PDB file of N, CA and C in Angstrom:
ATOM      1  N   UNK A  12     -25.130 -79.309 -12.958  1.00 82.00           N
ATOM      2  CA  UNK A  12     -24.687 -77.949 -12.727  1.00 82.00           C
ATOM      3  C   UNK A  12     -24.003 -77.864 -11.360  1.00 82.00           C
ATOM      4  N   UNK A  13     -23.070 -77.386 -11.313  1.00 90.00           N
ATOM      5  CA  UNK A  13     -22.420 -77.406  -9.954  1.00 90.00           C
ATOM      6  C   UNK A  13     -22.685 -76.091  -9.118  1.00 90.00           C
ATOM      7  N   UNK A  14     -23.024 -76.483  -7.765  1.00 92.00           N
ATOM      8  CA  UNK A  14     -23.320 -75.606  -6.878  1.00 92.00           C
ATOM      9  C   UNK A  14     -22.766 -75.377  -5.892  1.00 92.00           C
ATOM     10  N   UNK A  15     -22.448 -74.253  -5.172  1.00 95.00           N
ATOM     11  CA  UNK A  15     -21.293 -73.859  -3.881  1.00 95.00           C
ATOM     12  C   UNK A  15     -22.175 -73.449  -2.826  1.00 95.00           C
ATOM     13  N   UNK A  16     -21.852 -73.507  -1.746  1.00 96.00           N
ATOM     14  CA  UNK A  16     -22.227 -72.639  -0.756  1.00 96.00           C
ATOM     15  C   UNK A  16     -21.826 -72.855   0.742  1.00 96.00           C
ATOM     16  N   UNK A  17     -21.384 -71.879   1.519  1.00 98.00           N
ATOM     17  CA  UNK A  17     -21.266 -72.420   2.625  1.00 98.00           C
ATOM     18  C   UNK A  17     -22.153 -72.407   3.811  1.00 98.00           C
ATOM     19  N   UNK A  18     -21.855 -73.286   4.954  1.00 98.00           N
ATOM     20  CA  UNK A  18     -22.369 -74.048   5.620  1.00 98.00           C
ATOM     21  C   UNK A  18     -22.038 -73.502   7.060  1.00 98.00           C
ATOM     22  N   UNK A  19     -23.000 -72.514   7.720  1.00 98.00           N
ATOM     23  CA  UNK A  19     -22.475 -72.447   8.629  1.00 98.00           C
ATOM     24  C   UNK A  19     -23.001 -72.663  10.221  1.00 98.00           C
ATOM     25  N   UNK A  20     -22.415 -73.467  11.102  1.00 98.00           N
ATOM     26  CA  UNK A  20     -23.235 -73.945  11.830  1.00 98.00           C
ATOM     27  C   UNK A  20     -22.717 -73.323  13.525  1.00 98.00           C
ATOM     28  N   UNK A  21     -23.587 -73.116  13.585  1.00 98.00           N
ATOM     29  CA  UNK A  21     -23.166 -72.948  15.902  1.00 98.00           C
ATOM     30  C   UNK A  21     -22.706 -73.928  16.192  1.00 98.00           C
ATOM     31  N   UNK A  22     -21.612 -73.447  17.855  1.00 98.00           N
ATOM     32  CA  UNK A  22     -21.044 -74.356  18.655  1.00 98.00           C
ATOM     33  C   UNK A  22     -22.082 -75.186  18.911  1.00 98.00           C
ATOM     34  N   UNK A  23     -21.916 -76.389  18.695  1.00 97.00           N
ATOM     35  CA  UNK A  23     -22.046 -78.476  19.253  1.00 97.00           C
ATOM     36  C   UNK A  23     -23.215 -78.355  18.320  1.00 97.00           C
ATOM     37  N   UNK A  24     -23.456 -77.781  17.221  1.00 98.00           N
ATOM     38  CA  UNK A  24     -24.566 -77.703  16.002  1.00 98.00           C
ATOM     39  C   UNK A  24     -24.335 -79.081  14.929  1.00 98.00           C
ATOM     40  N   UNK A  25     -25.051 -80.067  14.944  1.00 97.00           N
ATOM     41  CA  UNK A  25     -25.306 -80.893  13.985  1.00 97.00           C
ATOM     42  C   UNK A  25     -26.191 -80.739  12.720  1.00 97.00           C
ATOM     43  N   UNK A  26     -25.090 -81.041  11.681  1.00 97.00           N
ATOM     44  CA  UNK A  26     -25.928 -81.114  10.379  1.00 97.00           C
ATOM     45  C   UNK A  26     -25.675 -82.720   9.338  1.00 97.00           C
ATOM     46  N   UNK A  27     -26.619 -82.968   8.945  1.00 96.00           N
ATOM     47  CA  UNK A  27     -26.352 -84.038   7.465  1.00 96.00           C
ATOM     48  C   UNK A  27     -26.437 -83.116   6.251  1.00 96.00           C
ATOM     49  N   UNK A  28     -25.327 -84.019   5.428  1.00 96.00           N
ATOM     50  CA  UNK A  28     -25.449 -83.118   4.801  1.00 96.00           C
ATOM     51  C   UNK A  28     -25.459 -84.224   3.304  1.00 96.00           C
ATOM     52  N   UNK A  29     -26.314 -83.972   2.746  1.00 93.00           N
ATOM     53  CA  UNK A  29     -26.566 -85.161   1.345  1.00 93.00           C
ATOM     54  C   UNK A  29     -26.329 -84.362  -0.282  1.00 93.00           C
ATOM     55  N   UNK A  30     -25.458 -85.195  -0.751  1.00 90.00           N
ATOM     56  CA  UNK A  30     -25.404 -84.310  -1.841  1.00 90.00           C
ATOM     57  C   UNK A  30     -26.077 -85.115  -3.212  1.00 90.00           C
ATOM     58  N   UNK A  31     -26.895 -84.619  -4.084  1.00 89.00           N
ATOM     59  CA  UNK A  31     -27.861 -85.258  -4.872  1.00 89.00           C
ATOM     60  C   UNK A  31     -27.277 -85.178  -6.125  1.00 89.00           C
ATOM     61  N   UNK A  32     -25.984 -85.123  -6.148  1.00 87.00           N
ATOM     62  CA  UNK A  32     -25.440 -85.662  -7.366  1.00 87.00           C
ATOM     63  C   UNK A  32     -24.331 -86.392  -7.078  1.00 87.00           C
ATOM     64  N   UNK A  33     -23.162 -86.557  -8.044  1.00 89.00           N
ATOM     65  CA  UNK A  33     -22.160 -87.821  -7.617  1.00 89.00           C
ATOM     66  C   UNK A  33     -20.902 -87.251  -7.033  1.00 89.00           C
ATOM     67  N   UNK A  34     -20.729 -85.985  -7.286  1.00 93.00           N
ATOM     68  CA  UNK A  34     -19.809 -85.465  -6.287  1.00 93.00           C
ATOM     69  C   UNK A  34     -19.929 -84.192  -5.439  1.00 93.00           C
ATOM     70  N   UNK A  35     -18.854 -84.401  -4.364  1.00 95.00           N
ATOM     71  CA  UNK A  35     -18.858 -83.809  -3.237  1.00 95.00           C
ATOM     72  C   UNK A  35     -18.005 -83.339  -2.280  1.00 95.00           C
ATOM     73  N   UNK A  36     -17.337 -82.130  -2.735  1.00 96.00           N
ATOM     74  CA  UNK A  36     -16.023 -81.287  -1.877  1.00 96.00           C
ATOM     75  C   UNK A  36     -16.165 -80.504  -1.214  1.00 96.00           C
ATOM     76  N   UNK A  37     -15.861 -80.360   0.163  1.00 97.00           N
ATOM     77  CA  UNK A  37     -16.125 -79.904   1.266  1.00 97.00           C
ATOM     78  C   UNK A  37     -14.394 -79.483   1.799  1.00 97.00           C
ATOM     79  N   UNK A  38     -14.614 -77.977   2.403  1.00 98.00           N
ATOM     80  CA  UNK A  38     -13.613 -77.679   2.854  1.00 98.00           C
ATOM     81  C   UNK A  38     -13.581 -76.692   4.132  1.00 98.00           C
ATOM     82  N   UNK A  39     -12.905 -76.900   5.526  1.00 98.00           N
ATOM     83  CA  UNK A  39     -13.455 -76.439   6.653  1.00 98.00           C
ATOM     84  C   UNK A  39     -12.749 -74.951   6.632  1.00 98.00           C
ATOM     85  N   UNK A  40     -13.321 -73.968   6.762  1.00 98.00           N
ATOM     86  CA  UNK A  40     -12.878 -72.779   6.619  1.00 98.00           C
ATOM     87  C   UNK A  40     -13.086 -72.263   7.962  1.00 98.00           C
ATOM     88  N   UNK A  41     -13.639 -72.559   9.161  1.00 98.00           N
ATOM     89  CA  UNK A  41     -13.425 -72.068  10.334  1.00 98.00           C
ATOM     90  C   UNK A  41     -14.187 -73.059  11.412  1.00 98.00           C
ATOM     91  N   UNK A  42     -12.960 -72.817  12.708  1.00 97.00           N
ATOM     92  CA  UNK A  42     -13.495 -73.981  13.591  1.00 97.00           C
ATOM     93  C   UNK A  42     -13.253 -75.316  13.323  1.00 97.00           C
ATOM     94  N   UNK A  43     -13.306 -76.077  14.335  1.00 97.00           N
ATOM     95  CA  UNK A  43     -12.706 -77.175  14.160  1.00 97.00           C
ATOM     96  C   UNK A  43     -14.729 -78.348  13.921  1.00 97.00           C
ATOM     97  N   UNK A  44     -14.709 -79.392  13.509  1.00 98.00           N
ATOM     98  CA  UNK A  44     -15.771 -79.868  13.036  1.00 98.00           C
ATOM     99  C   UNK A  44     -15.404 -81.609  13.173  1.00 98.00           C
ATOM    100  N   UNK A  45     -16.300 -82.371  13.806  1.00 97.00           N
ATOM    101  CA  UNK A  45     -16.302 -83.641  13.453  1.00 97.00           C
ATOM    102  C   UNK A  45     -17.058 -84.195  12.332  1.00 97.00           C
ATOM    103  N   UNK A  46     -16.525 -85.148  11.614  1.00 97.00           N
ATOM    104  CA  UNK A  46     -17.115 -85.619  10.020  1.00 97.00           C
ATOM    105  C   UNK A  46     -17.366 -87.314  10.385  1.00 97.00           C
ATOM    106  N   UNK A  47     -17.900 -87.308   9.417  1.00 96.00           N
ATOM    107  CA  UNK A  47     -18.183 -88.760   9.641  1.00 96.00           C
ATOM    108  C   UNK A  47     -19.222 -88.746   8.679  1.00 96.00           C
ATOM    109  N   UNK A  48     -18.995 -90.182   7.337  1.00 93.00           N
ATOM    110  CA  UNK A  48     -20.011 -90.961   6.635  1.00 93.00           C
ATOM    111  C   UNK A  48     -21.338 -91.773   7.521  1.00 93.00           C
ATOM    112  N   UNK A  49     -22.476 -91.082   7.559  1.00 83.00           N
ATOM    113  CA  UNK A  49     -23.347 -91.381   8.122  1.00 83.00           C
ATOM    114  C   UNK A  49     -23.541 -92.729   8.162  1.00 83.00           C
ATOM    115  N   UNK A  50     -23.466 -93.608   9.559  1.00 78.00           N
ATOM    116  CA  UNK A  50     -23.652 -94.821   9.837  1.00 78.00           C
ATOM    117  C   UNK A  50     -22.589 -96.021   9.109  1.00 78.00           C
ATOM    118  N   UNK A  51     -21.752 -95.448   8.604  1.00 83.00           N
ATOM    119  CA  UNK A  51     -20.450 -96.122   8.229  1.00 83.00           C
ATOM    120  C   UNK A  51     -19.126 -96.214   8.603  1.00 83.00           C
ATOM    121  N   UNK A  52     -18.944 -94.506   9.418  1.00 79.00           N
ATOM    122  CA  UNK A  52     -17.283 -94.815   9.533  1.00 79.00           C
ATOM    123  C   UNK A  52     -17.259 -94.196  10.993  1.00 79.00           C
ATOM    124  N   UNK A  53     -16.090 -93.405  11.810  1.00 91.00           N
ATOM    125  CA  UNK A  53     -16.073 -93.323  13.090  1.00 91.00           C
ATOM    126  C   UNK A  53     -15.680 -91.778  12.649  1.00 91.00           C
ATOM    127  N   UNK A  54     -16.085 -90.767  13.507  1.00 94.00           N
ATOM    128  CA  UNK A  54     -15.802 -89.857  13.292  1.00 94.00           C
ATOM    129  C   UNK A  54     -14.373 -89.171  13.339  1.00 94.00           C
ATOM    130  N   UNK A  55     -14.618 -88.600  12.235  1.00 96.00           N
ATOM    131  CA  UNK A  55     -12.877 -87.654  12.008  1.00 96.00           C
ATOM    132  C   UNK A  55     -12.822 -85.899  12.784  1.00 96.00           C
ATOM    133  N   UNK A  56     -12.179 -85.767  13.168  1.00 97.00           N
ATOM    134  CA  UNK A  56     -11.695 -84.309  13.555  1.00 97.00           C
ATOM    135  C   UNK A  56     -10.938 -83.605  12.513  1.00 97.00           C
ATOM    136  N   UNK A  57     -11.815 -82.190  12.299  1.00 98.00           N
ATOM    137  CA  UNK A  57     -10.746 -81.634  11.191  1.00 98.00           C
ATOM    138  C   UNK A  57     -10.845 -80.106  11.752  1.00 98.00           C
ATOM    139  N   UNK A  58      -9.784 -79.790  11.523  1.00 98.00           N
ATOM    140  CA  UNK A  58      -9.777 -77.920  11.445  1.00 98.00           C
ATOM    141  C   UNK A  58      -9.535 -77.680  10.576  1.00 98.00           C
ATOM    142  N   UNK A  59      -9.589 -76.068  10.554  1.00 98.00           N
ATOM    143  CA  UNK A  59      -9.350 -75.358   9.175  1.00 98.00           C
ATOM    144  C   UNK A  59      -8.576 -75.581   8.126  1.00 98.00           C
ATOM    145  N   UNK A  60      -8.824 -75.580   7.022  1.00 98.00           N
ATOM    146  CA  UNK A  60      -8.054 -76.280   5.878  1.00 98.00           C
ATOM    147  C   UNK A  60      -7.975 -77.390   6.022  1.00 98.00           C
ATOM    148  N   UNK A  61      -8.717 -78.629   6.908  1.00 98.00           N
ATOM    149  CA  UNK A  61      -9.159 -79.663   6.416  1.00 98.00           C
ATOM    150  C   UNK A  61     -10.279 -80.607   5.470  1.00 98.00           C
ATOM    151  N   UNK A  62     -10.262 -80.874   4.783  1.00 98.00           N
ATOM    152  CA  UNK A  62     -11.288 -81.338   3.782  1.00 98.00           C
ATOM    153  C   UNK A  62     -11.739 -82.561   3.849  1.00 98.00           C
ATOM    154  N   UNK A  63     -13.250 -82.741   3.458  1.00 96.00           N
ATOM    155  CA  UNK A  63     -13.792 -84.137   3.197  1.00 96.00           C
ATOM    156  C   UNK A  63     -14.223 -84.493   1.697  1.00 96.00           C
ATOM    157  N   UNK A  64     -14.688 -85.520   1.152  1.00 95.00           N
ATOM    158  CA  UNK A  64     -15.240 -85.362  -0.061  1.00 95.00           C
ATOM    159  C   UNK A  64     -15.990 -87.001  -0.283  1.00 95.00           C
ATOM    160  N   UNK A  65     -16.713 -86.955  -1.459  1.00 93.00           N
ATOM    161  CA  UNK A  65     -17.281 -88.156  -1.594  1.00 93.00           C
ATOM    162  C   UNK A  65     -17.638 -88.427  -3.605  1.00 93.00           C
ATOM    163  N   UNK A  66     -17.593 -89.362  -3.669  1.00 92.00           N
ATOM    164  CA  UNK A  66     -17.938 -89.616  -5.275  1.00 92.00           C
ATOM    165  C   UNK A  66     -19.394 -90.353  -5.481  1.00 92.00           C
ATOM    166  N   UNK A  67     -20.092 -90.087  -4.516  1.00 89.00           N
ATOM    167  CA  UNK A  67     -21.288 -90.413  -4.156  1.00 89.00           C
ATOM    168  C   UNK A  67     -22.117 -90.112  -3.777  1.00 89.00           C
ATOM    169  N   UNK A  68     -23.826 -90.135  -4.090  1.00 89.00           N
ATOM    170  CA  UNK A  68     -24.976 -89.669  -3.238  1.00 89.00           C
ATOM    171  C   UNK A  68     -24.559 -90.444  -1.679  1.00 89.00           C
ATOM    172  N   UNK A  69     -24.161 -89.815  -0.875  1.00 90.00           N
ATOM    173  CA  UNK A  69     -24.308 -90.296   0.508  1.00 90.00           C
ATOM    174  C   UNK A  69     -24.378 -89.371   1.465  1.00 90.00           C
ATOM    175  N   UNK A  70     -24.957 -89.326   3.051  1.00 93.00           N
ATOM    176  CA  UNK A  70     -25.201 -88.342   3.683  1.00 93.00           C
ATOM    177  C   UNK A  70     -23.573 -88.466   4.546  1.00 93.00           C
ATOM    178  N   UNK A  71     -23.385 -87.348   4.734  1.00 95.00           N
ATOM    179  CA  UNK A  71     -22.428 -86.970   5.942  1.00 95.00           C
ATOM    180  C   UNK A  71     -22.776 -86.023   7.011  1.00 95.00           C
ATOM    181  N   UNK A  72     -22.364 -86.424   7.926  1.00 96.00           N
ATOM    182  CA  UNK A  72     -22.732 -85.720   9.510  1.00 96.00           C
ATOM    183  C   UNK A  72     -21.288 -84.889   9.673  1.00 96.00           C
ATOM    184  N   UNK A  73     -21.799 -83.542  10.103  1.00 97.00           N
ATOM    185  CA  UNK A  73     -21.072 -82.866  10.618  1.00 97.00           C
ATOM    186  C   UNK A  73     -21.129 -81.836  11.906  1.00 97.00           C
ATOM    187  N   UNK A  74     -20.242 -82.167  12.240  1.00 97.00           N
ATOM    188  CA  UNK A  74     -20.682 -81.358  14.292  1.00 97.00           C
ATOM    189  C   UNK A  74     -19.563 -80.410  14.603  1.00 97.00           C
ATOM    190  N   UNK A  75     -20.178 -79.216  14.559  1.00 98.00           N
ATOM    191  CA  UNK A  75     -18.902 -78.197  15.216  1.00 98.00           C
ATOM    192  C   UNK A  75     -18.756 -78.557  16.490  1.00 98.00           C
ATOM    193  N   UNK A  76     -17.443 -79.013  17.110  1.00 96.00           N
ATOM    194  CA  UNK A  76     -16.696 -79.258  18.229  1.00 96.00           C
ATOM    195  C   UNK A  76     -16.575 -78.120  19.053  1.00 96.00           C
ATOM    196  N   UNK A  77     -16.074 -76.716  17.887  1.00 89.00           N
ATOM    197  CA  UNK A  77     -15.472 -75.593  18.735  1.00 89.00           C
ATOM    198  C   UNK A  77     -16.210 -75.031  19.348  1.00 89.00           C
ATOM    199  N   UNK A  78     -15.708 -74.132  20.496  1.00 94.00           N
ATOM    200  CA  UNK A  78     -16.366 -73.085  21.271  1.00 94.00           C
ATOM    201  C   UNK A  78     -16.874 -71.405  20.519  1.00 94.00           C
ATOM    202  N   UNK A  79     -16.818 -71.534  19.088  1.00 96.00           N
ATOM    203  CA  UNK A  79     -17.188 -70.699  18.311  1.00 96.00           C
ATOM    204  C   UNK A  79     -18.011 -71.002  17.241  1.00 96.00           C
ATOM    205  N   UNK A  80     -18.716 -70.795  16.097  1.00 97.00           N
ATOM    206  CA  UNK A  80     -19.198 -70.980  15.099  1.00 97.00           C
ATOM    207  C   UNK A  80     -18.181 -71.552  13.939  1.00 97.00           C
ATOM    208  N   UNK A  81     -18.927 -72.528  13.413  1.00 98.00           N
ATOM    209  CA  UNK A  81     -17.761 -73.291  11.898  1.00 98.00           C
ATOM    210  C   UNK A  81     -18.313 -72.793  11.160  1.00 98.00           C
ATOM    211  N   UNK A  82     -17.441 -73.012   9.855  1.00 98.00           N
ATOM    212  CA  UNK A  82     -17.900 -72.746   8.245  1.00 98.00           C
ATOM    213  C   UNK A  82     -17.378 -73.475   7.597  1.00 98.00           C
ATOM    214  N   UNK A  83     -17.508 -74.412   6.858  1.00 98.00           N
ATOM    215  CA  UNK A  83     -17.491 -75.212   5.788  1.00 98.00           C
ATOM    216  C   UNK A  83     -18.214 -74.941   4.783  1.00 98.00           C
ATOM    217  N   UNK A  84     -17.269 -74.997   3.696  1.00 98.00           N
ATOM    218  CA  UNK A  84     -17.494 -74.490   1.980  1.00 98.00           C
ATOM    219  C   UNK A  84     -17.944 -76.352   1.655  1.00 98.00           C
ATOM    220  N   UNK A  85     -18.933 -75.722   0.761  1.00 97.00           N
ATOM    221  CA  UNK A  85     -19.561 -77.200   0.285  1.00 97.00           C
ATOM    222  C   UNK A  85     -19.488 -76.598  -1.130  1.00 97.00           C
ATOM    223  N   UNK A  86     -19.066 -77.687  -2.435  1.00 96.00           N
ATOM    224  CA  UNK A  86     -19.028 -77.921  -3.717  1.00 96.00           C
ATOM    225  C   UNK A  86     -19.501 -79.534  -3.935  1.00 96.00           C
ATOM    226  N   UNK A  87     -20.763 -79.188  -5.040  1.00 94.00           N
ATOM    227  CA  UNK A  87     -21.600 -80.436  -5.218  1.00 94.00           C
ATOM    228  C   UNK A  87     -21.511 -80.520  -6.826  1.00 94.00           C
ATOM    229  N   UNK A  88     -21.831 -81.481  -7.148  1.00 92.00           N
ATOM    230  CA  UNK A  88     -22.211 -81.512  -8.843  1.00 92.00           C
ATOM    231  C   UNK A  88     -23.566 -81.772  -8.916  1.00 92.00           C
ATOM    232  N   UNK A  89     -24.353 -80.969  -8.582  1.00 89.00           N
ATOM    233  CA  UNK A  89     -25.853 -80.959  -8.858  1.00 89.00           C
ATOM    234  C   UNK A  89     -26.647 -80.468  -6.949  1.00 89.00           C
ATOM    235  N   UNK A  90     -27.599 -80.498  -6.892  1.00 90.00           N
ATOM    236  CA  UNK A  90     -28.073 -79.799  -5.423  1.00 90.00           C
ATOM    237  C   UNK A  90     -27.460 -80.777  -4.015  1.00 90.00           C
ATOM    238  N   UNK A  91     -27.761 -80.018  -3.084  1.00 92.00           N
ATOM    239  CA  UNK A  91     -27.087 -81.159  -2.039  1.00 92.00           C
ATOM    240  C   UNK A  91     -28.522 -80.392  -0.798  1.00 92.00           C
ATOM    241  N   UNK A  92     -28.523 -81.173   0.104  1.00 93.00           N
ATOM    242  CA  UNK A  92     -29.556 -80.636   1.197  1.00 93.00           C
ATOM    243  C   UNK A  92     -28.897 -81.354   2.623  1.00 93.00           C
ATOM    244  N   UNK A  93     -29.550 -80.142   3.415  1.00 95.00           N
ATOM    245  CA  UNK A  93     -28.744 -79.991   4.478  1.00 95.00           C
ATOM    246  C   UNK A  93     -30.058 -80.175   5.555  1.00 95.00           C
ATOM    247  N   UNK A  94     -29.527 -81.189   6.553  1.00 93.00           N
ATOM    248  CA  UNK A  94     -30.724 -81.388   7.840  1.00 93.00           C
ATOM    249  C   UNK A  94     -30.449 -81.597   8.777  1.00 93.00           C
TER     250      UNK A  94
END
């Protein structure tokens, strides 16, 4: 069953974010945010209307950069949890 919701985190606020089914679309709707595949890749910078995604249970880290609050829209195919 696919589930939406967004994600919204305070300035220099870290989250993982795991999604418990096989896919995973993410789209930054405010503020700028660093991404990065947990313990695999180097972190990316994205602003608004930038997107991440995955075809996999895997965690991703995400860190609002900006001097304001982010929001990122999360779309999963089954639950995802956030820590």
């Amino acid at each position: 069953t696919p589930t939406a919701s967004m994600l919204k985190l305070p300035p220099n606020a870290t989250a993982n974010v795991t999604s418990e089914g096989d896919v995973l679309r993410s789209v930054v709707i405010k503020g700028n945010i660093a991404h990065q595949v947990v313990a695999a890749t180097a972190p990316t910078v994205l602003t608004a209307g930038g997107y991440f995604s995955s075809d996999a249970s895997i965690a991703h880290q995400v860190s609002c950069t900006a001097d304001e609050e982010c929001l990122v829209y999360l779309r999963t195919d089954g639950r995802f949890v956030v820590n």
